[in-house]
Coordinates of C-alpha atoms in Angstrom, one line a residue:
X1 CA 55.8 117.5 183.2
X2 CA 59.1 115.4 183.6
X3 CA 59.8 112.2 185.4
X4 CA 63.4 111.6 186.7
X5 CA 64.8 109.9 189.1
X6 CA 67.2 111.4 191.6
X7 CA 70.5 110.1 193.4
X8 CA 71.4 110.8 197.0
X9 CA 74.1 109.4 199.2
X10 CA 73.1 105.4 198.7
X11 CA 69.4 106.2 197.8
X12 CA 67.5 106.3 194.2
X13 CA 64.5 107.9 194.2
X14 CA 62.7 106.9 191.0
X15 CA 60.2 108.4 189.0
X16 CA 60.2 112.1 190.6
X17 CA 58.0 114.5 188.8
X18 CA 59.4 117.9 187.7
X19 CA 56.9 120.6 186.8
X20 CA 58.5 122.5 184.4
X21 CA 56.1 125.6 184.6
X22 CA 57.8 126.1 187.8
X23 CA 61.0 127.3 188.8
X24 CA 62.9 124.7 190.4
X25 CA 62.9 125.6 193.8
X26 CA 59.8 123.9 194.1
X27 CA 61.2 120.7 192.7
X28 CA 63.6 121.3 195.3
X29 CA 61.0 121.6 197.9
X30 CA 59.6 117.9 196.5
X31 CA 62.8 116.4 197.5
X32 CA 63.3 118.1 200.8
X33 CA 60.0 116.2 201.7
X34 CA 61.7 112.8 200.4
X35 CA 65.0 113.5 201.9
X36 CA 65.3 115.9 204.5
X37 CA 67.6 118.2 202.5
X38 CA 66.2 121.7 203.3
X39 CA 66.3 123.6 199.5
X40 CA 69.3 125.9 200.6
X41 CA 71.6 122.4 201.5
X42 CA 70.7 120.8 198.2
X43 CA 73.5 120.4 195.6
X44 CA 72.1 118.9 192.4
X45 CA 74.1 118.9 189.2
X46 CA 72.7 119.6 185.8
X47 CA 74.1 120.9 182.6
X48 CA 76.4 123.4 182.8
X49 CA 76.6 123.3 186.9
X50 CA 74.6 123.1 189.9
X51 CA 70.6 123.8 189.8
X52 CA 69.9 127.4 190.7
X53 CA 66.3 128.5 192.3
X54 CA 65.4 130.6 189.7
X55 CA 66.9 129.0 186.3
X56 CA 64.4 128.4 183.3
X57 CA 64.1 124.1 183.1
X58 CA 63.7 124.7 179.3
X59 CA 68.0 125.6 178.8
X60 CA 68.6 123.0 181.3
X61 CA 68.2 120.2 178.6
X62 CA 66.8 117.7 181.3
X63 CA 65.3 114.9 179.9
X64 CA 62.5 112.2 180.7
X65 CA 64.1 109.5 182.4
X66 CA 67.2 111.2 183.1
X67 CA 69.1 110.6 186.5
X68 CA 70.1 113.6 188.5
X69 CA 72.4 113.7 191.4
X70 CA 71.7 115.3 194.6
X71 CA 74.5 116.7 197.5
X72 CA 73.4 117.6 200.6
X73 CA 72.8 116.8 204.2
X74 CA 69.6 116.1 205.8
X75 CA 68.0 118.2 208.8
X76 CA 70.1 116.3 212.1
X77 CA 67.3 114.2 213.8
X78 CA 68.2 114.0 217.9
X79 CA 68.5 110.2 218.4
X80 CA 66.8 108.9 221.5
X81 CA 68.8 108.3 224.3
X82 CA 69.0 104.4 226.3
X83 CA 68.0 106.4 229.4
X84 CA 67.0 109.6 230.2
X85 CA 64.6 112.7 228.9
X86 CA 62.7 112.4 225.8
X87 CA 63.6 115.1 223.2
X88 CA 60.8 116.8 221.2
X89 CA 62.9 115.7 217.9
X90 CA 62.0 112.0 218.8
X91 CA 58.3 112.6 219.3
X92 CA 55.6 111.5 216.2
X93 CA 54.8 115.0 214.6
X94 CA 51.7 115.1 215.9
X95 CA 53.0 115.4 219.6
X96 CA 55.4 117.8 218.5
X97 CA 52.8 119.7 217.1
X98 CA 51.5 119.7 220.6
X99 CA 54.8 120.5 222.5
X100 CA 55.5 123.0 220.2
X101 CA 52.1 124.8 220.5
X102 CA 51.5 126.0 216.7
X103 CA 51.1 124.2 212.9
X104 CA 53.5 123.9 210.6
X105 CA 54.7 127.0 208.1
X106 CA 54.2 127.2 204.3
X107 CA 57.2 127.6 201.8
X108 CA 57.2 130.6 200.1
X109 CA 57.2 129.2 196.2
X110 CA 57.8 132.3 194.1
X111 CA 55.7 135.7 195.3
X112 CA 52.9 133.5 197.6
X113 CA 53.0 135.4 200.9
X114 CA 49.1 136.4 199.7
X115 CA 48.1 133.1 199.5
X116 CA 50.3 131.3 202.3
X117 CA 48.7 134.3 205.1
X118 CA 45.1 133.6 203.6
X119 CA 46.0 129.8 204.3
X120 CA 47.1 130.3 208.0
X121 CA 44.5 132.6 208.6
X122 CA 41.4 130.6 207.7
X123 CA 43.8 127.0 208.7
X124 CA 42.5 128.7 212.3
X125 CA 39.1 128.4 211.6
X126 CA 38.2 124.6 213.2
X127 CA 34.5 124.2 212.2
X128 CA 36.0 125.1 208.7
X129 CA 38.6 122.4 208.9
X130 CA 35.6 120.1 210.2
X131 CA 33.5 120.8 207.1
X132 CA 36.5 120.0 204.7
X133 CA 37.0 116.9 206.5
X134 CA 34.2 115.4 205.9
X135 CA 34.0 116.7 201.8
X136 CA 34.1 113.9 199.1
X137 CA 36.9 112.8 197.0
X138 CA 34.2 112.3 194.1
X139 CA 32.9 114.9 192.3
X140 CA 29.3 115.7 192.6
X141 CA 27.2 116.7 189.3
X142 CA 26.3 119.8 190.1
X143 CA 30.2 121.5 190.9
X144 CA 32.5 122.3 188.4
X145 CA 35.8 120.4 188.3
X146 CA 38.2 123.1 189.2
X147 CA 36.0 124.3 192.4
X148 CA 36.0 120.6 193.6
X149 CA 40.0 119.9 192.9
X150 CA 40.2 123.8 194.7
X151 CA 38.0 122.5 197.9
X152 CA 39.9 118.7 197.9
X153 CA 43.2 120.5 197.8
X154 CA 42.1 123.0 201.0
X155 CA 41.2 120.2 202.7
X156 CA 44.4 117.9 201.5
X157 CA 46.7 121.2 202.8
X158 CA 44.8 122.1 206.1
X159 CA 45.3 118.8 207.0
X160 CA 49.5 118.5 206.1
X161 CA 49.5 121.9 208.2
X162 CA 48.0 119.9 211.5
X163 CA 50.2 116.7 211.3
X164 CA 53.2 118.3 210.4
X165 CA 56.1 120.8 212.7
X166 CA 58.1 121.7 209.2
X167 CA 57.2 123.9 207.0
X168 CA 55.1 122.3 204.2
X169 CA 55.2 123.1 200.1
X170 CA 51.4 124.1 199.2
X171 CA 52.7 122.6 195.7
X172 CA 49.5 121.3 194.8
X173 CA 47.4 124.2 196.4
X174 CA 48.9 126.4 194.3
X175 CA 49.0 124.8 191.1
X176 CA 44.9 124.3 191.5
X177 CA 44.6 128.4 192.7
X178 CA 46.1 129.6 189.4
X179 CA 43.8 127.1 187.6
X180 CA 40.9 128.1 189.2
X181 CA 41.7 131.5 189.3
X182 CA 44.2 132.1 186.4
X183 CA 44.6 135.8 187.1
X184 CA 46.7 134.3 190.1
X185 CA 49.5 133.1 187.5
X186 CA 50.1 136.2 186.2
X187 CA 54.0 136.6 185.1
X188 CA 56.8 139.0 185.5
X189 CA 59.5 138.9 183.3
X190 CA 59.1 135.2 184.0
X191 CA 58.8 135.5 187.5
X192 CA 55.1 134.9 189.2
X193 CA 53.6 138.2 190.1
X194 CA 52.5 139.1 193.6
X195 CA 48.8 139.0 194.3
X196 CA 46.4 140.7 196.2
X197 CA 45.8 138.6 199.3
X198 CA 42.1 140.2 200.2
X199 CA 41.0 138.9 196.5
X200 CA 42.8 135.6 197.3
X201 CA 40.7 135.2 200.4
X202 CA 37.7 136.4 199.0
X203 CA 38.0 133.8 195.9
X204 CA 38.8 130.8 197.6
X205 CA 35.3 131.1 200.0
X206 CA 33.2 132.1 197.8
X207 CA 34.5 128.5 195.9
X208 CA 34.2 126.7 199.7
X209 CA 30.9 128.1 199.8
X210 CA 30.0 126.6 196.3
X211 CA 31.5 123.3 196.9
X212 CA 30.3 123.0 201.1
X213 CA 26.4 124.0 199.9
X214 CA 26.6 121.7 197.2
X215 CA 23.2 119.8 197.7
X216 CA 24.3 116.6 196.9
X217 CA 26.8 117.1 199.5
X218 CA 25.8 119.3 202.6
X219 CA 22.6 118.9 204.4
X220 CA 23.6 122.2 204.9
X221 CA 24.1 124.5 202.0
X222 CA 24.9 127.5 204.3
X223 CA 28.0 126.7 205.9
X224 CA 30.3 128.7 204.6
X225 CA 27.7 131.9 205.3
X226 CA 27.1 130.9 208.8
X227 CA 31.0 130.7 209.3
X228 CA 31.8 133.9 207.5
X229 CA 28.6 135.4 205.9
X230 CA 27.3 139.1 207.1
X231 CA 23.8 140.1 206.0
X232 CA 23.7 143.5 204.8
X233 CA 20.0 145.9 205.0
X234 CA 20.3 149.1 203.0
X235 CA 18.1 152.0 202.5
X236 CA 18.9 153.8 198.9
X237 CA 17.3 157.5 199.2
X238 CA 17.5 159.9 196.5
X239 CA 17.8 163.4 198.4
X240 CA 16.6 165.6 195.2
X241 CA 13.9 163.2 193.8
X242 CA 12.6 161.8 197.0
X243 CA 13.2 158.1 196.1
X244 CA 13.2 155.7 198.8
X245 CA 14.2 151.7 198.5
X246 CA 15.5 149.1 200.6
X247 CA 17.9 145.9 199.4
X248 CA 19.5 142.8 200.9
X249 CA 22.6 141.6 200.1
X250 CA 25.1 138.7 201.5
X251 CA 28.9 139.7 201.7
X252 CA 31.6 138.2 203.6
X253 CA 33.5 141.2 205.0
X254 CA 32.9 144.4 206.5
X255 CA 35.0 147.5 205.0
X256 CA 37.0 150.2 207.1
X257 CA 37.4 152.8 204.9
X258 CA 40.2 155.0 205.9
X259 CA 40.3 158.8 205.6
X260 CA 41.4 161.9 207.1
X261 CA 39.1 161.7 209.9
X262 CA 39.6 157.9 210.8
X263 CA 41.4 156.9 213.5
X264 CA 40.0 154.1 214.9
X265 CA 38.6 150.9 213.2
X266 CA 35.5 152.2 214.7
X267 CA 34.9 155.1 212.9
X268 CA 35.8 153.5 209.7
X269 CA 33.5 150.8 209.8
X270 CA 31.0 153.7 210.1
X271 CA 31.9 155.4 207.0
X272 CA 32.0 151.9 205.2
X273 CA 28.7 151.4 205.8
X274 CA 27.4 154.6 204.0
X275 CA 28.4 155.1 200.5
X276 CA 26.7 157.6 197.5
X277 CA 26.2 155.8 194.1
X278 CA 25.1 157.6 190.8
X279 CA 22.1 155.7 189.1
X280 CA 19.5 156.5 186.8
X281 CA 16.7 157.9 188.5
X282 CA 12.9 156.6 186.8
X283 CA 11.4 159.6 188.5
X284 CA 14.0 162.8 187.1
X285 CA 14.4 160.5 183.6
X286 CA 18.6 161.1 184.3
X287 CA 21.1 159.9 186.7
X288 CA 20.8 161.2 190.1
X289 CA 22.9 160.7 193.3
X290 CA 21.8 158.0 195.9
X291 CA 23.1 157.9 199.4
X292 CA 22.9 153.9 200.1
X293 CA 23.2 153.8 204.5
X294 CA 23.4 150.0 205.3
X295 CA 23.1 147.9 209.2
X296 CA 24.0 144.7 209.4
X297 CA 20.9 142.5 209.4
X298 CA 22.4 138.9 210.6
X299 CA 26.3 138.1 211.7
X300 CA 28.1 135.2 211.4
X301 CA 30.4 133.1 214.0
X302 CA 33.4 134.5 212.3
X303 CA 33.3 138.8 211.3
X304 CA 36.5 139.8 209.0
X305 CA 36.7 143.4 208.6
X306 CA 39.1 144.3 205.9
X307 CA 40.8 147.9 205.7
X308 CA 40.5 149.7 202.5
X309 CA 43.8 150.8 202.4
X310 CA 44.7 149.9 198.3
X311 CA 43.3 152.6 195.9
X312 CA 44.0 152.9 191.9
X313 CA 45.9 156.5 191.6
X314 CA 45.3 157.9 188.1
X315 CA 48.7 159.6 188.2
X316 CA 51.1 157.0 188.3
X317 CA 48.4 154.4 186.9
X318 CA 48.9 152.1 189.6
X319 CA 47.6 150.8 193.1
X320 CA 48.5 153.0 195.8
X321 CA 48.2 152.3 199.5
X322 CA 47.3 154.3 202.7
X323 CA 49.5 154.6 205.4
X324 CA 47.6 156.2 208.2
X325 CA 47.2 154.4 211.2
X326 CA 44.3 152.9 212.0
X327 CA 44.1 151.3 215.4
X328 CA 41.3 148.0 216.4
X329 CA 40.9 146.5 219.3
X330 CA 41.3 142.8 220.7
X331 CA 37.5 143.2 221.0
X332 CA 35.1 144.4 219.0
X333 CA 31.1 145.0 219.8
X334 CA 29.5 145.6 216.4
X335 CA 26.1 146.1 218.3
X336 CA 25.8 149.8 217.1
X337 CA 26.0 148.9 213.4
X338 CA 23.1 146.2 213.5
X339 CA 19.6 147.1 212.3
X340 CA 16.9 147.4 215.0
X341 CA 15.6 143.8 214.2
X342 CA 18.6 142.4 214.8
X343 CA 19.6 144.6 218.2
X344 CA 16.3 142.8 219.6
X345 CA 17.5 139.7 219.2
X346 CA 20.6 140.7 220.7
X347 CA 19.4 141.8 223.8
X348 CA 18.7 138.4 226.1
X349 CA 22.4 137.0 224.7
X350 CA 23.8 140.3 225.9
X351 CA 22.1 140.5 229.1
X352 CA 23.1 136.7 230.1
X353 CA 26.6 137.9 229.2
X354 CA 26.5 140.8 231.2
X355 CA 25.4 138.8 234.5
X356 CA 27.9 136.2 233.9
X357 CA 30.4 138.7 233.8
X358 CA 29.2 140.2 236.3
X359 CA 29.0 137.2 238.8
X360 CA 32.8 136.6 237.7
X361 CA 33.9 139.9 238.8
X362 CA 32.2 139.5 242.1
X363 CA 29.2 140.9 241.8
X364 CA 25.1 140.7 242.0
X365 CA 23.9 139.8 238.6
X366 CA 20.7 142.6 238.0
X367 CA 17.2 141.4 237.2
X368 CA 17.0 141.4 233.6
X369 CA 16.6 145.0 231.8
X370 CA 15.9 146.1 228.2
X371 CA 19.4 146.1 226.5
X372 CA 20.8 149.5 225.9
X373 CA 23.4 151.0 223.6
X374 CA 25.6 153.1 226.4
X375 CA 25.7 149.8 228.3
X376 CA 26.4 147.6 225.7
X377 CA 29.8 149.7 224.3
X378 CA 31.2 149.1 227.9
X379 CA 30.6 145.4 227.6
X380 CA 34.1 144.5 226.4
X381 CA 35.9 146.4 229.5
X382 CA 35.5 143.0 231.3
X383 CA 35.0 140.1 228.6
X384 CA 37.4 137.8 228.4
X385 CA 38.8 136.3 224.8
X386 CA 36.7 133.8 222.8
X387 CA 38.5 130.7 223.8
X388 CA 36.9 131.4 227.1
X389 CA 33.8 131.9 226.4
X390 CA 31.8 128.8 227.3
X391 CA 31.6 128.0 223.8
X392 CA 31.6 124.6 223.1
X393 CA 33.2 122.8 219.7
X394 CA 31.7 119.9 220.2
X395 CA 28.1 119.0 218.9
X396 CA 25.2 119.7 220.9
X397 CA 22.2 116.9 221.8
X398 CA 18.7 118.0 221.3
X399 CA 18.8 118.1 225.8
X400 CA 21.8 121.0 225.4
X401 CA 21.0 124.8 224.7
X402 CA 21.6 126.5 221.5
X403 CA 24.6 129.4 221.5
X404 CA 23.5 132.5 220.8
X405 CA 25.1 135.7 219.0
X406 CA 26.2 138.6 221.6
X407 CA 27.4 140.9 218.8
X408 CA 30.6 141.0 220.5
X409 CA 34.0 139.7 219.1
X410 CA 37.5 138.9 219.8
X411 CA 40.3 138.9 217.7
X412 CA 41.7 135.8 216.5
X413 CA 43.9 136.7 213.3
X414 CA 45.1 139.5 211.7
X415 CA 46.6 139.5 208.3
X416 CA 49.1 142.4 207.6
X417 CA 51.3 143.9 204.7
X418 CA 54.5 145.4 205.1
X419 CA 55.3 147.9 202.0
X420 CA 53.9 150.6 199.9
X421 CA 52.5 149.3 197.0
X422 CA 49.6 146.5 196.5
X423 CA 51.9 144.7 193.7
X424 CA 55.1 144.5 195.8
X425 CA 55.7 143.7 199.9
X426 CA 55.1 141.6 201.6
X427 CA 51.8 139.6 203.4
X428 CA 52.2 138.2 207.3
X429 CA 49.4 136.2 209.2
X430 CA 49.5 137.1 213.0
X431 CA 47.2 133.7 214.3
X432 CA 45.7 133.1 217.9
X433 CA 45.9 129.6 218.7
X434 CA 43.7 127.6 220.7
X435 CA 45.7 127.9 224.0
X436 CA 45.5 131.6 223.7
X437 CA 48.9 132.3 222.4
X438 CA 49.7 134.6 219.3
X439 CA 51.8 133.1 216.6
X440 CA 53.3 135.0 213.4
X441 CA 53.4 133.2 210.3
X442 CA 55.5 134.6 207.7
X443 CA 56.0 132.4 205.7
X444 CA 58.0 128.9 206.6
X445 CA 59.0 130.9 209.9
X446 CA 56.9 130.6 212.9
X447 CA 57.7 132.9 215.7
X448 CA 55.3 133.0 218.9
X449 CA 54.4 137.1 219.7
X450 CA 53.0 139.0 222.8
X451 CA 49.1 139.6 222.5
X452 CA 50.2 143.8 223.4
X453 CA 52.1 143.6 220.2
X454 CA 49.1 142.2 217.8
X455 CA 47.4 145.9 218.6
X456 CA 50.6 147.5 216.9
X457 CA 50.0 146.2 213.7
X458 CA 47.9 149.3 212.9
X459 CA 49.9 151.2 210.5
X460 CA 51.5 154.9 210.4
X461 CA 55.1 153.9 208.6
X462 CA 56.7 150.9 206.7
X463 CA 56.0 148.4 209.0
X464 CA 53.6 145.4 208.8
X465 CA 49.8 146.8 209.0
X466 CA 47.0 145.2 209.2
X467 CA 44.8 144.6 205.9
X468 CA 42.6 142.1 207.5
X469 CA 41.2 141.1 210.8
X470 CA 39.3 138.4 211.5
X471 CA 37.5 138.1 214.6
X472 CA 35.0 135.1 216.4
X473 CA 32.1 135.4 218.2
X474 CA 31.3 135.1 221.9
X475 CA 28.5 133.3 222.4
X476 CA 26.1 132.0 225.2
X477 CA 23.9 129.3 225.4
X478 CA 20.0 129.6 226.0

């Protein structure tokens, strides 16, 4: 690490840090936040010319101390009038925020698509961003360091992403990830690899879910599983020896597993739910096959399904990826995959639904019937998205009714790759925002989309598809 100080136009900026581990396009992004020079104006000279994007600091010969001078012109800033309209350049961030109707972007700092998609996708989440907020700058005993810097630096990010309308350089984000999770920081002919952006997800809540249920912090150590957590009830049967046993396990996705016969996110959550697995079997003293069928046993306020479309292929010794198209809808009803204790307890939320649909669309709610299976896969014909759903993000008093579960889901983000290989391409996030539009984050570059054109991201070419969709739960109160 470096300290310079840098000269632009009539201002000295002292004591800038450089991190020479990497390239200097993110010191470039450093000063774009002091100056307002985007990366692409800047000018800065060094030995032997100006500072390239992707030269190596260490045959630069900058010293500590040194003074570096910067060309370049700052982003224009629309000065406000005497008299007249108000332009949304002269507004605080935060209003412009508002006007503009999305968060800020993320810079892309060498190969972090993964990790800026993962960002935006779970940035949506607001009872998230209202656990983070309220997480200590102090470390508690019981959390390692790098989990707590991990969690401080979510929450420092998410909340640069809500005051800010330009795109915003996850420096320190980043830098925590790979230390964390070093396998993140893997190199390429000097060059940061590109990452996996399902394990990225996965990794950075299972360390939320570490650092929120600390006890020392959270009167609640299951927030994180409430959010995202699926409860999973399996029965292991061994066909030729007769063995029967059940297990329970946690797990924070669901898998589509994509085959010949799968065509719909439907059927491939279906197949994902029954897998074979060769154990050793006590009663044939040798390993037998089990057939493991699993139903969801509890769901959570936020369901991400993830599409198994990365395999290893022995041939070419590398991750290959499935093409096929596999289409999911805007709403999802996951009542069919639930285990019979849990379709119970689905039942009165489901039949409260149904009348209050059924009063909106003009007609006689029915007396209250057992729940059943044909009906409930017709429920989403007539449900309306989750920002409509009554739901309330504000705290409840003892006097309110609790919101219950339906087992019925809308879309809310969708995280896609475009390319064929897991190691190369390139990772999108496709977010809902709270006012019901659909915004595309690739990167630094927002661009609003049409809700028919979220569906399309379902694969069959080179195109973006979808690798993981996240979807929230409608809920009603009793």
């Amino acid at each position: 690490m470096l300290t310079v100080s840098v000269k632009w136009q009539k201002e000295l900026f002292p004591k800038v840090e450089i991190d020479t581990s990497q390239p200097p396009y993110v010191f470039k992004c450093q000063l774009h936040g002091l100056t307002g020079v985007p990366p692409e104006r800047q000018k800065i000279m060094v030995k032997g010319g100006l500072l390239k994007d992707d030269a190596n600091w260490a045959t630069l010969g900058v010293k500590e101390g040194q003074k570096l001078m910067m060309m370049g012109t700052a982003d224009e800033i629309v000065k406000t009038p005497e008299k007249g309209p108000v332009f949304m350049e002269d507004l605080p961030e935060e209003e412009q925020m508002v006007a503009v109707g999305h968060t800020a972007g993320l810079f892309n700092l060498g190969n972090t698509c993964y990790m800026n998609s993962t960002v935006q996708c779970l940035h949506s989440v607001p009872e998230l961003k209202s656990a983070l907020v309220s997480y200590p700058s102090q470390k508690s005993s019981d959390l390692d360091h790098t989990s707590h810097m991990l969690t401080a630096a979510t929450r420092e990010l998410f909340n640069e992403l809500d005051k800010s309308v330009k795109p915003v350089a996850p420096m320190q984000f980043w830098m925590v990830l790979r230390k964390k999770y070093p396998q993140f920081g893997q190199l390429h002919n000097g060059v940061y690899m590109q990452q996996d952006a399902e394990e990225c997800w996965t990794q950075l809540l299972y360390t939320l879910s570490q650092s929120l249920g600390s006890p020392s912090f959270s009167e609640n150590p299951d927030t994180i599983k409430a959010l995202f957590g699926i409860e999973l009830v399996s029965r292991v049967h061994c066909q030729e020896s007769g063995e029967e046993s059940s297990e329970t396990e946690s797990v924070y996705s669901l898998k589509c597993h994509i085959s010949q016969e799968v065509n719909h996110l439907h059927e491939g959550l279906k197949h994902g739910l029954k897998s074979e697995l060769e154990k050793a079997s006590p009663c044939l003293g040798r390993s037998a096959i089990y057939l493991k069928e699993s139903r969801i046993n509890a769901l959570p306020r936020y369901l991400t399904v993830q599409f198994v479309r990365f395999f290893w292929k022995r041939e070419s010794n590398q991750k290959a990826k499935i093409l096929r198209k596999v289409d999911y809808p805007l709403q999802l009803d996951v009542y069919d995959f639930c285990s019979d204790d849990l379709c119970k307890k689905l039942e009165a939320p489901r039949q409260i639904l149904r009348d209050e649909e059924g009063k909106k669309a003009g007609l006689k709610a029915k007396e209250k019937t057992s729940g059943s299976k044909d009906n409930d896969v017709k429920m989403t014909d007539v449900e309306r998205p989750s920002n409509e759903s009554g739901e309330s993000s504000k705290p409840t008093s003892k006097e309110d009714k609790k919101s219950h579960l339906t087992g019925i889901y809308d879309l809310v983000a969708v995280l896609t790759h475009k390319g064929r290989s897991a190691d190369s391409g390139h990772y999108v996030a496709w977010v809902k925002q709270e006012s019901g539009k659909w915004i595309e984050f690739d990167d630094d570059n927002p661009v609003p989309q049409r809700e028919e054109d979220i569906t399309k991201l379902s694969g069959g070419g080179d195109w973006h598809m979808a690798y993981i969709c996240m979807y929230k739960a409608r809920t009603v109160p009793m």
